[in-house]
Amino acid sequence: MSDTDSRTPSWARPAPARARGAGRVLLGAFAVATAVDLGSLLAGWHLGHVLAKPLLMPLLVAYVITRKAPRPLIAALLFGWGGDLALLFDADPAFLIGMGSFAAGHVCYLVLFGRGKTHPALGGAYALALVGTVALLWSDLPADLRIPVAGYSLLLTAMAYRSSALGLRAGLGGALFLLSDTLIATGVADWPQLPRPDFWIMATYAAAQYLLATGALPAPTQAYGRTVIQD
């Protein structure tokens, strides 16, 4: 081990070649599983969706672990996996369990984003979107879901806004997560849907989690916003 390696914290050192190779394989597997899931939804093959969807977050978690991901990111993705599994079941209790699991994931993301700077104008835009969406959906939602959906929407919107603290990639991921869950909410409210609505929900969701995860990973010479000085 060189003097530089001995002075560099373990979390700040570049991943070894073996870990980088495993990461590429895992990321490729995530892409394949996503393609199978989306293709199954387009083809109306329910079994393919049931088999592929539960693989997405575990593969993404395994990938970010090879990249020395911070613990809140791993927890957020695992809670997302819990939500994915719950929403495979078409029942109101499963929907509430899934929403609760995703809400816990958003809390983990908020912890991950910390106190990084975000643009006030963006916050205003997200606030208007939140108020407008909840107001429009309110009367069409089942009465027992109105308060839970409104509370979840507030947490989701906060996560989407704060995600921009990590940069454009994570910020786009937060916005897509908000879009994906808004599409779910319009379905619950029995609004007119796009053709193959489940496809668009999963496409925006998978892209959101990928962008949030990769946007939150430390760069090879950075970790948690601190540059590692090597000499």
Short mmCIF file of C-alpha atoms in Angstrom, two decimals:
data_model
loop_
_atom_site.label_atom_id
_atom_site.label_comp_id
_atom_site.label_asym_id
_atom_site.label_seq_id
_atom_site.Cartn_x
_atom_site.Cartn_y
_atom_site.Cartn_z
CA MET A 1 0.00 0.00 0.00
CA SER A 2 1.36 3.41 -0.97
CA ASP A 3 1.66 6.36 1.38
CA THR A 4 -1.22 8.03 -0.45
CA ASP A 5 -3.44 4.97 0.03
CA SER A 6 -2.61 4.82 3.73
CA ARG A 7 -3.65 8.45 4.23
CA THR A 8 -6.85 8.24 2.17
CA PRO A 9 -9.99 7.17 4.05
CA SER A 10 -11.35 3.82 2.88
CA TRP A 11 -14.66 5.36 1.77
CA ALA A 12 -12.81 7.79 -0.50
CA ARG A 13 -10.60 5.29 -2.33
CA PRO A 14 -11.58 4.25 -5.88
CA ALA A 15 -13.25 0.86 -6.06
CA PRO A 16 -10.88 -1.96 -7.04
CA ALA A 17 -11.02 -3.29 -10.59
CA ARG A 18 -12.93 -6.41 -9.50
CA ALA A 19 -15.63 -4.30 -7.84
CA ARG A 20 -15.90 -2.07 -10.92
CA GLY A 21 -16.29 -5.13 -13.12
CA ALA A 22 -18.99 -6.56 -10.86
CA GLY A 23 -20.71 -3.19 -10.88
CA ARG A 24 -20.87 -3.14 -14.67
CA VAL A 25 -22.37 -6.64 -14.69
CA LEU A 26 -24.97 -5.69 -12.08
CA LEU A 27 -25.88 -2.49 -13.90
CA GLY A 28 -26.26 -4.47 -17.11
CA ALA A 29 -28.50 -6.95 -15.31
CA PHE A 30 -30.60 -4.06 -14.00
CA ALA A 31 -30.98 -2.77 -17.56
CA VAL A 32 -32.01 -6.23 -18.81
CA ALA A 33 -34.52 -6.72 -15.99
CA THR A 34 -35.97 -3.26 -16.70
CA ALA A 35 -36.29 -4.06 -20.39
CA VAL A 36 -38.01 -7.38 -19.63
CA ASP A 37 -40.40 -5.69 -17.22
CA LEU A 38 -41.31 -2.88 -19.62
CA GLY A 39 -41.58 -5.28 -22.55
CA SER A 40 -43.88 -7.51 -20.50
CA LEU A 41 -46.12 -4.55 -19.70
CA LEU A 42 -46.31 -3.55 -23.35
CA ALA A 43 -47.10 -7.13 -24.37
CA GLY A 44 -49.64 -7.62 -21.59
CA TRP A 45 -47.60 -10.52 -20.18
CA HIS A 46 -48.40 -10.27 -16.48
CA LEU A 47 -46.13 -13.13 -15.42
CA GLY A 48 -43.12 -11.41 -16.97
CA HIS A 49 -43.87 -8.27 -14.97
CA VAL A 50 -44.33 -10.28 -11.76
CA LEU A 51 -40.97 -11.99 -12.30
CA ALA A 52 -38.95 -8.98 -13.45
CA LYS A 53 -40.21 -6.16 -11.22
CA PRO A 54 -38.95 -7.65 -7.92
CA LEU A 55 -35.43 -7.89 -9.40
CA LEU A 56 -35.00 -4.20 -10.19
CA MET A 57 -34.18 -2.66 -6.83
CA PRO A 58 -32.04 -5.57 -5.50
CA LEU A 59 -29.88 -5.32 -8.63
CA LEU A 60 -29.60 -1.56 -8.27
CA VAL A 61 -28.75 -1.93 -4.57
CA ALA A 62 -26.05 -4.48 -5.37
CA TYR A 63 -24.62 -2.10 -7.99
CA VAL A 64 -24.45 0.93 -5.69
CA ILE A 65 -22.83 -1.17 -2.99
CA THR A 66 -19.94 -1.86 -5.39
CA ARG A 67 -19.63 1.92 -5.69
CA LYS A 68 -19.42 2.47 -1.92
CA ALA A 69 -22.92 3.95 -1.70
CA PRO A 70 -23.89 5.86 1.47
CA ARG A 71 -26.24 3.95 3.74
CA PRO A 72 -29.27 6.26 3.31
CA LEU A 73 -29.20 5.54 -0.44
CA ILE A 74 -29.15 1.79 0.13
CA ALA A 75 -32.02 2.11 2.62
CA ALA A 76 -34.05 4.28 0.21
CA LEU A 77 -33.72 1.71 -2.57
CA LEU A 78 -34.62 -1.17 -0.25
CA PHE A 79 -37.75 0.65 0.90
CA GLY A 80 -38.53 1.18 -2.77
CA TRP A 81 -38.22 -2.57 -3.24
CA GLY A 82 -40.70 -3.10 -0.42
CA GLY A 83 -43.11 -0.76 -2.16
CA ASP A 84 -42.62 -2.58 -5.45
CA LEU A 85 -43.52 -5.91 -3.87
CA ALA A 86 -46.58 -4.53 -2.11
CA LEU A 87 -47.98 -2.95 -5.28
CA LEU A 88 -47.90 -6.29 -7.06
CA PHE A 89 -51.01 -7.11 -5.05
CA ASP A 90 -54.26 -5.48 -6.16
CA ALA A 91 -55.79 -4.63 -2.78
CA ASP A 92 -56.26 -1.47 -0.72
CA PRO A 93 -54.16 -2.70 2.25
CA ALA A 94 -51.31 -3.56 -0.12
CA PHE A 95 -51.55 -0.09 -1.69
CA LEU A 96 -51.27 1.57 1.72
CA ILE A 97 -48.36 -0.68 2.72
CA GLY A 98 -46.60 0.14 -0.53
CA MET A 99 -47.20 3.86 -0.08
CA GLY A 100 -45.81 3.65 3.45
CA SER A 101 -42.71 1.83 2.25
CA PHE A 102 -42.07 4.41 -0.46
CA ALA A 103 -42.64 7.18 2.09
CA ALA A 104 -39.91 5.69 4.29
CA GLY A 105 -37.66 5.65 1.23
CA HIS A 106 -38.32 9.34 0.64
CA VAL A 107 -37.30 10.09 4.22
CA CYS A 108 -34.03 8.23 3.58
CA TYR A 109 -33.50 10.28 0.42
CA LEU A 110 -34.11 13.50 2.34
CA VAL A 111 -31.48 12.45 4.88
CA LEU A 112 -29.12 11.69 2.00
CA PHE A 113 -29.65 15.09 0.36
CA GLY A 114 -28.76 16.88 3.58
CA ARG A 115 -28.70 20.67 3.52
CA GLY A 116 -27.33 21.17 0.04
CA LYS A 117 -28.44 24.32 -1.78
CA THR A 118 -31.52 24.30 -4.01
CA HIS A 119 -33.09 27.10 -6.02
CA PRO A 120 -36.02 28.86 -4.29
CA ALA A 121 -37.86 29.25 -7.62
CA LEU A 122 -37.79 25.49 -8.07
CA GLY A 123 -39.27 25.09 -4.61
CA GLY A 124 -42.07 27.47 -5.55
CA ALA A 125 -42.80 25.50 -8.72
CA TYR A 126 -42.96 22.23 -6.80
CA ALA A 127 -45.23 23.81 -4.17
CA LEU A 128 -47.65 24.99 -6.86
CA ALA A 129 -47.59 21.55 -8.47
CA LEU A 130 -48.34 19.91 -5.10
CA VAL A 131 -51.26 22.18 -4.23
CA GLY A 132 -52.71 22.02 -7.73
CA THR A 133 -52.44 18.25 -8.06
CA VAL A 134 -53.93 17.47 -4.65
CA ALA A 135 -56.75 19.98 -5.20
CA LEU A 136 -57.63 18.46 -8.57
CA LEU A 137 -57.46 14.86 -7.35
CA TRP A 138 -59.14 15.36 -3.98
CA SER A 139 -62.79 14.90 -4.89
CA ASP A 140 -62.07 11.92 -7.15
CA LEU A 141 -60.01 9.96 -4.65
CA PRO A 142 -61.68 7.38 -2.41
CA ALA A 143 -62.54 9.11 0.87
CA ASP A 144 -60.33 6.83 2.97
CA LEU A 145 -57.31 7.54 0.77
CA ARG A 146 -57.50 11.34 0.57
CA ILE A 147 -55.50 12.15 3.70
CA PRO A 148 -52.86 9.41 3.16
CA VAL A 149 -52.37 10.45 -0.47
CA ALA A 150 -52.11 14.14 0.46
CA GLY A 151 -49.55 13.41 3.18
CA TYR A 152 -47.56 11.15 0.91
CA SER A 153 -47.68 13.75 -1.87
CA LEU A 154 -46.19 16.36 0.46
CA LEU A 155 -43.29 14.07 1.36
CA LEU A 156 -42.77 13.00 -2.25
CA THR A 157 -42.71 16.60 -3.46
CA ALA A 158 -40.22 17.56 -0.77
CA MET A 159 -37.97 14.70 -1.87
CA ALA A 160 -38.26 15.69 -5.54
CA TYR A 161 -37.38 19.31 -4.75
CA ARG A 162 -34.48 18.51 -2.43
CA SER A 163 -33.02 15.98 -4.89
CA SER A 164 -31.69 18.89 -6.94
CA ALA A 165 -29.22 19.55 -4.11
CA LEU A 166 -27.12 16.72 -5.56
CA GLY A 167 -27.12 18.08 -9.10
CA LEU A 168 -29.03 17.80 -12.35
CA ARG A 169 -29.01 13.99 -12.59
CA ALA A 170 -30.50 13.42 -9.14
CA GLY A 171 -32.86 16.37 -9.62
CA LEU A 172 -34.23 14.80 -12.80
CA GLY A 173 -34.62 11.52 -10.93
CA GLY A 174 -36.67 13.24 -8.24
CA ALA A 175 -38.90 14.88 -10.85
CA LEU A 176 -39.50 11.55 -12.61
CA PHE A 177 -40.37 9.88 -9.30
CA LEU A 178 -42.98 12.58 -8.74
CA LEU A 179 -44.35 12.05 -12.25
CA SER A 180 -44.51 8.28 -11.81
CA ASP A 181 -46.45 8.48 -8.56
CA THR A 182 -48.74 11.17 -9.97
CA LEU A 183 -49.66 8.75 -12.75
CA ILE A 184 -50.53 6.17 -10.08
CA ALA A 185 -52.66 8.73 -8.24
CA THR A 186 -54.61 9.62 -11.39
CA GLY A 187 -55.36 5.93 -11.83
CA VAL A 188 -56.61 5.66 -8.25
CA ALA A 189 -58.80 8.72 -8.91
CA ASP A 190 -60.16 6.96 -12.02
CA TRP A 191 -59.02 9.68 -14.39
CA PRO A 192 -58.54 8.92 -18.13
CA GLN A 193 -55.23 7.13 -18.64
CA LEU A 194 -52.60 6.87 -21.34
CA PRO A 195 -52.52 3.60 -23.29
CA ARG A 196 -50.64 0.97 -21.23
CA PRO A 197 -50.50 3.19 -18.11
CA ASP A 198 -48.48 0.61 -16.15
CA PHE A 199 -45.73 0.87 -18.76
CA TRP A 200 -45.37 4.63 -18.28
CA ILE A 201 -45.51 4.30 -14.50
CA MET A 202 -42.71 1.71 -14.46
CA ALA A 203 -40.64 3.47 -17.14
CA THR A 204 -40.58 6.74 -15.20
CA TYR A 205 -40.07 4.92 -11.88
CA ALA A 206 -37.12 2.80 -13.03
CA ALA A 207 -35.48 5.85 -14.62
CA ALA A 208 -36.11 7.86 -11.44
CA GLN A 209 -34.48 5.33 -9.12
CA TYR A 210 -31.52 4.88 -11.48
CA LEU A 211 -30.92 8.63 -11.76
CA LEU A 212 -31.32 9.21 -8.03
CA ALA A 213 -28.98 6.32 -7.21
CA THR A 214 -26.25 7.23 -9.69
CA GLY A 215 -26.62 10.93 -8.94
CA ALA A 216 -25.99 10.27 -5.25
CA LEU A 217 -22.90 8.11 -5.68
CA PRO A 218 -19.54 9.66 -4.75
CA ALA A 219 -17.19 10.37 -7.63
CA PRO A 220 -13.92 8.38 -7.67
CA THR A 221 -12.02 11.24 -6.04
CA GLN A 222 -14.89 12.60 -3.98
CA ALA A 223 -17.09 11.38 -1.18
CA TYR A 224 -19.99 13.18 0.46
CA GLY A 225 -19.04 16.44 -1.18
CA ARG A 226 -15.43 16.47 0.04
CA THR A 227 -12.57 16.38 -2.44
CA VAL A 228 -9.83 13.92 -1.63
CA ILE A 229 -6.44 15.54 -2.06
CA GLN A 230 -3.85 13.12 -3.33
CA ASP A 231 -0.15 13.83 -3.64
#
